[in-house]
PDB file of C-alpha atoms and ligand atoms in Angstrom:
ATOM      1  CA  UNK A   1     127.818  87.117 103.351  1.00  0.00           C
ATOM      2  CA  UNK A   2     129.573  84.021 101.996  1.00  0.00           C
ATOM      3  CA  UNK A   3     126.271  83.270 100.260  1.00  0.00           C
ATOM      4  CA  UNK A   4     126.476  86.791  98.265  1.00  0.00           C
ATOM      5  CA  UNK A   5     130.154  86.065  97.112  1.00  0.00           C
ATOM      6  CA  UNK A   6     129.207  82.745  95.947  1.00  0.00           C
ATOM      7  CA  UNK A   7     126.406  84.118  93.449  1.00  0.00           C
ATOM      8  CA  UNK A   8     128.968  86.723  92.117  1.00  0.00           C
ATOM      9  CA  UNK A   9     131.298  84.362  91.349  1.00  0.00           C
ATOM     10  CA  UNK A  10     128.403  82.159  89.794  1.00  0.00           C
ATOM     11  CA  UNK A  11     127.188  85.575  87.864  1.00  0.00           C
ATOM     12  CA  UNK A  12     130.422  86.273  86.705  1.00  0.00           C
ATOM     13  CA  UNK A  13     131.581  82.532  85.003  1.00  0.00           C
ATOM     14  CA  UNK A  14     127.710  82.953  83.374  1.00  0.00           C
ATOM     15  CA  UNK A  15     128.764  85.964  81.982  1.00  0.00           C
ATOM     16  CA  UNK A  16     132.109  84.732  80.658  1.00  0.00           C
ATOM     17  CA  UNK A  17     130.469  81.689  79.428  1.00  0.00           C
ATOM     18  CA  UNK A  18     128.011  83.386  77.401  1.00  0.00           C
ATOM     19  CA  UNK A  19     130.508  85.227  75.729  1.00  0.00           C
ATOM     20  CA  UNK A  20     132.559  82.926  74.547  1.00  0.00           C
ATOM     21  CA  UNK A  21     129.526  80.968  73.164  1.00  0.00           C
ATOM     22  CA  UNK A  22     128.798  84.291  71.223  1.00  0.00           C
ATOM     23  CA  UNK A  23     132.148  84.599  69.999  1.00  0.00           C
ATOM     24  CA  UNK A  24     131.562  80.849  69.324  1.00  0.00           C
ATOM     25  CA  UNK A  25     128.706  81.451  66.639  1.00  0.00           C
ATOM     26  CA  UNK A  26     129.912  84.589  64.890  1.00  0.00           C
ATOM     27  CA  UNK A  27     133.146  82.401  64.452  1.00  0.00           C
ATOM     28  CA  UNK A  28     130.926  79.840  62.855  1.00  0.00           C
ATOM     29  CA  UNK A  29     128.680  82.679  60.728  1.00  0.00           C
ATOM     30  CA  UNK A  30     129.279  83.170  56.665  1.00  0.00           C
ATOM     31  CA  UNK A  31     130.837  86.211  55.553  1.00  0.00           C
ATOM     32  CA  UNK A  32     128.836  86.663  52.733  1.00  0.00           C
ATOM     33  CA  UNK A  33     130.573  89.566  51.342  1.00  0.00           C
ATOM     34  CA  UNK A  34     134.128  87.508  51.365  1.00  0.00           C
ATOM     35  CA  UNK A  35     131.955  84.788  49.609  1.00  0.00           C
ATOM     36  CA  UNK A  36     130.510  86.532  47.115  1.00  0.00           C
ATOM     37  CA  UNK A  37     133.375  88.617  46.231  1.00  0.00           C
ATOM     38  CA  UNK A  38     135.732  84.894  46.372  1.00  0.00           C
ATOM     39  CA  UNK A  39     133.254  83.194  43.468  1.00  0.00           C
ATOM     40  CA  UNK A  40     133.221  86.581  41.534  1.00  0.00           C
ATOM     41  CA  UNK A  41     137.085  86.829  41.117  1.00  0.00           C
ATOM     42  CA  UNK A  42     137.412  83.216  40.602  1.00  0.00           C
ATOM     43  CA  UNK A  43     134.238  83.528  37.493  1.00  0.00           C
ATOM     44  CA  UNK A  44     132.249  81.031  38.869  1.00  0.00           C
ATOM     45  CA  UNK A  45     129.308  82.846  37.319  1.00  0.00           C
ATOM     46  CA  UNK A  46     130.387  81.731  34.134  1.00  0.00           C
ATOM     47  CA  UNK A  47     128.829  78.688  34.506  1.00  0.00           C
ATOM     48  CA  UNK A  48     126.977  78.607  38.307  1.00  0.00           C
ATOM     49  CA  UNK A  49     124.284  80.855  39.578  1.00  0.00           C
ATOM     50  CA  UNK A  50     122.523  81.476  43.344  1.00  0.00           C
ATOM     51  CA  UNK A  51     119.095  80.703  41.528  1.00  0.00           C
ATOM     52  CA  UNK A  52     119.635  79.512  38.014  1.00  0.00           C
ATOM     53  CA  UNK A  53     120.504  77.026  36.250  1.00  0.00           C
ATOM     54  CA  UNK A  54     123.531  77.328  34.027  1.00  0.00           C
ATOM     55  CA  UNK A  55     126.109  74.620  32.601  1.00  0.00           C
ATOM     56  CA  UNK A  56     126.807  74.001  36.387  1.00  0.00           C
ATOM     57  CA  UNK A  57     123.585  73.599  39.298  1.00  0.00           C
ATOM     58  CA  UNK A  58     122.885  76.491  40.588  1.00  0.00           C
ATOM     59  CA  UNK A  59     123.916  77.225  44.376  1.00  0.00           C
ATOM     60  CA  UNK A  60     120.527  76.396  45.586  1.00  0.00           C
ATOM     61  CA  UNK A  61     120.386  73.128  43.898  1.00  0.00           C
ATOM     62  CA  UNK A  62     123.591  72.402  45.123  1.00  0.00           C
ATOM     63  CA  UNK A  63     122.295  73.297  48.632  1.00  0.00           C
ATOM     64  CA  UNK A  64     119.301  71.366  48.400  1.00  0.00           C
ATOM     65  CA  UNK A  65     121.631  68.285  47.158  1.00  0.00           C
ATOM     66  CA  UNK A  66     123.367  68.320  50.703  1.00  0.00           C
ATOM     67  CA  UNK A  67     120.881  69.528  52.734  1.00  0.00           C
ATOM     68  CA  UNK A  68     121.281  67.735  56.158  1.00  0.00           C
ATOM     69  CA  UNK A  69     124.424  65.537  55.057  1.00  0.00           C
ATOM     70  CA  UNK A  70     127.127  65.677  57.590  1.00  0.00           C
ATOM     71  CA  UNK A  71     129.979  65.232  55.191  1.00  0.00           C
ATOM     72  CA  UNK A  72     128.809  68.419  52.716  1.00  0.00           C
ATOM     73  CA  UNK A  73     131.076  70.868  53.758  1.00  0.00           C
ATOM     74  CA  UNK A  74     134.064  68.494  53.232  1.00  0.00           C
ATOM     75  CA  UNK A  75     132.497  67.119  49.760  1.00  0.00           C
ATOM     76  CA  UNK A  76     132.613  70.183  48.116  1.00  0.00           C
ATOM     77  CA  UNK A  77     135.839  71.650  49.275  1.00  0.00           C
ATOM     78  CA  UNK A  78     137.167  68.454  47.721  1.00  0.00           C
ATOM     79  CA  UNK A  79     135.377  69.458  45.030  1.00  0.00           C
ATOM     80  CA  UNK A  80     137.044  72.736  44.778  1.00  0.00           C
ATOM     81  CA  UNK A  81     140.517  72.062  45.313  1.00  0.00           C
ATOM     82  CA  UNK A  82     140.895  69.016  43.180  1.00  0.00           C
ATOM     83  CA  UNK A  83     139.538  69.667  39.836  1.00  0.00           C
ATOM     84  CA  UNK A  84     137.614  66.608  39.235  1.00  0.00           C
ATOM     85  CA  UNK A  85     136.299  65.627  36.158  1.00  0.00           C
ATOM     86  CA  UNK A  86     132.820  66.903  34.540  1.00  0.00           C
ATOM     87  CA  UNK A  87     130.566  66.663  32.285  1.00  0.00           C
ATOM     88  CA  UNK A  88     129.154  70.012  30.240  1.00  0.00           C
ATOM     89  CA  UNK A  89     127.229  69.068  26.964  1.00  0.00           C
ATOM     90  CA  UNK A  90     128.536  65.519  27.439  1.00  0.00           C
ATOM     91  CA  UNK A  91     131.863  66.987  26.799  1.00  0.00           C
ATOM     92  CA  UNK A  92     134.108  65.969  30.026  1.00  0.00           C
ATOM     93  CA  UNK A  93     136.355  68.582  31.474  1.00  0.00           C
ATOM     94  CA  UNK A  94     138.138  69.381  34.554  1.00  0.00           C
ATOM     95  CA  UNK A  95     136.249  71.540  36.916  1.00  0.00           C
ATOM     96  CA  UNK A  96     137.425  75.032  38.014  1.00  0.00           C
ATOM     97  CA  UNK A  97     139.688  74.705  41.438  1.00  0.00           C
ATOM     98  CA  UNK A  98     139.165  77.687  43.597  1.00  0.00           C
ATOM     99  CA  UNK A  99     141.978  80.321  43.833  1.00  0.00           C
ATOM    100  CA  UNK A 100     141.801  81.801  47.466  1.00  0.00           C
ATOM    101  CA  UNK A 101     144.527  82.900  49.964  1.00  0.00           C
ATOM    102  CA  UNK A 102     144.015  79.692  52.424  1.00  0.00           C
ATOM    103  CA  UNK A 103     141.773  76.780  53.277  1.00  0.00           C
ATOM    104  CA  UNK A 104     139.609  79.244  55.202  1.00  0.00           C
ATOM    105  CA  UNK A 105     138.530  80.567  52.846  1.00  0.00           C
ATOM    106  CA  UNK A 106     137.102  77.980  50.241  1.00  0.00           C
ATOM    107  CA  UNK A 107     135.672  76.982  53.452  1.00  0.00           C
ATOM    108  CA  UNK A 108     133.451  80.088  54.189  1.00  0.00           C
ATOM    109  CA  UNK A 109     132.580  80.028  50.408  1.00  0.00           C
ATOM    110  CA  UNK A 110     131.356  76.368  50.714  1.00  0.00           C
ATOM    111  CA  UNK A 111     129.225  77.122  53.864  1.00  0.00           C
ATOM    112  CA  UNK A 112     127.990  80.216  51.368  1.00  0.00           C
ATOM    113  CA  UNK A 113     127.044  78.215  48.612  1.00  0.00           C
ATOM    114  CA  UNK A 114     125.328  75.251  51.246  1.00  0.00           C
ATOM    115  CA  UNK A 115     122.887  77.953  52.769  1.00  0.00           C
ATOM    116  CA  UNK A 116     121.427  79.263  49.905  1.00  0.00           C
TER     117      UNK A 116
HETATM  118  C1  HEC B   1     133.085  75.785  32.971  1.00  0.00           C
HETATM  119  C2  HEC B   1     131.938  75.808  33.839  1.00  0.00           C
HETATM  120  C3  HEC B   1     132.157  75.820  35.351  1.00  0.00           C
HETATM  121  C4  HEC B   1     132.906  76.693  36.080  1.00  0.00           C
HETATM  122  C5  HEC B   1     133.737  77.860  35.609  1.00  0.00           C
HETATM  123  C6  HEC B   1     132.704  76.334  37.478  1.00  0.00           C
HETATM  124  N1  HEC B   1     131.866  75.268  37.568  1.00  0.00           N
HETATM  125 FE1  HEC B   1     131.136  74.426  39.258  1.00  0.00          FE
HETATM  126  N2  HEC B   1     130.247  72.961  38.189  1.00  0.00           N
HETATM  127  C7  HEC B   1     130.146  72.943  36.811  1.00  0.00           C
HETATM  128  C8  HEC B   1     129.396  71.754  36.410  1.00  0.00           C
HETATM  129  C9  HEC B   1     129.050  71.344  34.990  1.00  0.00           C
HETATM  130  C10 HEC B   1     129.047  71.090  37.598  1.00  0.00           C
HETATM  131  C11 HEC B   1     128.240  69.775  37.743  1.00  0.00           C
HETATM  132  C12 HEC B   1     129.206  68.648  37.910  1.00  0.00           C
HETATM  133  C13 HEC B   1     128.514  67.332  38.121  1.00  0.00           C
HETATM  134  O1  HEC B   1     127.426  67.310  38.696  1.00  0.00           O
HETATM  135  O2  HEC B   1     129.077  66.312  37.701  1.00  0.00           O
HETATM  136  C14 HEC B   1     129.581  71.887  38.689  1.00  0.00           C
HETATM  137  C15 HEC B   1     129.414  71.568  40.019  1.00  0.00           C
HETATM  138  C16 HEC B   1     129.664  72.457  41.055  1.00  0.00           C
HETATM  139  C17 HEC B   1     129.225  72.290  42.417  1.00  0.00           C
HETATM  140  C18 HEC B   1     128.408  71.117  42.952  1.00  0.00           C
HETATM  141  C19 HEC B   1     129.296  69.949  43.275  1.00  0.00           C
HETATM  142  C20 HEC B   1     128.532  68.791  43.851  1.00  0.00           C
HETATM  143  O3  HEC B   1     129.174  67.945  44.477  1.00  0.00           O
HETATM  144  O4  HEC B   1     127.316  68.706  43.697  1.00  0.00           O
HETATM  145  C21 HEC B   1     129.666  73.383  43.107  1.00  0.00           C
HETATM  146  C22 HEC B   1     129.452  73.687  44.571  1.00  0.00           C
HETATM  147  C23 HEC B   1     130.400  74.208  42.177  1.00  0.00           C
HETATM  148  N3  HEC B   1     130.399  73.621  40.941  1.00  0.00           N
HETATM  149  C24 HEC B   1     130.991  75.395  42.524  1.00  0.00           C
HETATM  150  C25 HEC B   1     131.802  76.128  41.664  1.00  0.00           C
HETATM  151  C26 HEC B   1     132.616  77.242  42.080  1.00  0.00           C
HETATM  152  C27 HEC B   1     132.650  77.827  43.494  1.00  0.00           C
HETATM  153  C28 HEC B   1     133.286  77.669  40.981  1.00  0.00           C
HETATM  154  C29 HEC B   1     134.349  78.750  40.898  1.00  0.00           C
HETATM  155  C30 HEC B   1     135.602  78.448  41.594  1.00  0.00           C
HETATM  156  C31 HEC B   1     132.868  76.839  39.874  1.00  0.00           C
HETATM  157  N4  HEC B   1     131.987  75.908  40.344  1.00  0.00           N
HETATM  158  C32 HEC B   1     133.272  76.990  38.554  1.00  0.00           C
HETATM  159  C33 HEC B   1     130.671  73.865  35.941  1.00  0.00           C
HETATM  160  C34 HEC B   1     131.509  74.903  36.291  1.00  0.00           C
END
């Protein structure tokens, strides 16, 4: 009897567990809509495309750049929120800083643009 009630307890922190973990990933997942819809308001497209090449890499360069670099995520929300200086037709200029509501998200449009 004791035995039984010990495996239901067990069953029940497993399912708990799992959930959370769950909850965990979608947490972590890009909202690809928000993303999209961030870089269109802000006219990124001016000068940055998914696939193409423009006056600015395109997303999948970029994402290629940082593949498997720990700090990426943090590299380019510098680079969004501090307007550092570029280089377009060897003219320098200050890049574009992202206009969003809060931190969060830049940060889901960064993970956007680092897994194309
Ligand atoms: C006027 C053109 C222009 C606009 C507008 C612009 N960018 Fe860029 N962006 C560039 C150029 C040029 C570079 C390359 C800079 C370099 O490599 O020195 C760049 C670089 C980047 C990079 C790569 C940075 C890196 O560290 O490799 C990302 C990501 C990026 N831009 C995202 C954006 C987003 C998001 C927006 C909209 C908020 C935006 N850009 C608006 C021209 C632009």
């Amino acid at each position: 009897m004791k035995q039984v009630q010990f495996s239901n307890v067990l069953r029940a922190l497993l399912a708990v567990g799992l959930t959370a973990g769950a909850l965990a990933v979608q947490a972590q997942a890009v909202d690809v809509a928000a993303a999209e819809d961030l870089i269109k308001v802000n006219k990124c497209g001016k000068c940055h495309s998914v696939d193409k090449q423009k006056d600015g890499p395109s997303f999948q360069k970029t994402a290629a750049k940082y593949k498997g670099k720990a700090d990426a995520e943090a590299k380019l929300f510098t680079h969004l929120t501090t307007a550092p200086t570029i280089e377009i037709d060897g003219a320098k200029e200050q890049h574009q800083k992202m206009k969003a509501k809060d931190d969060a998200a830049i940060k889901n449009a960064v993970k956007y643009i680092l897994s194309r």
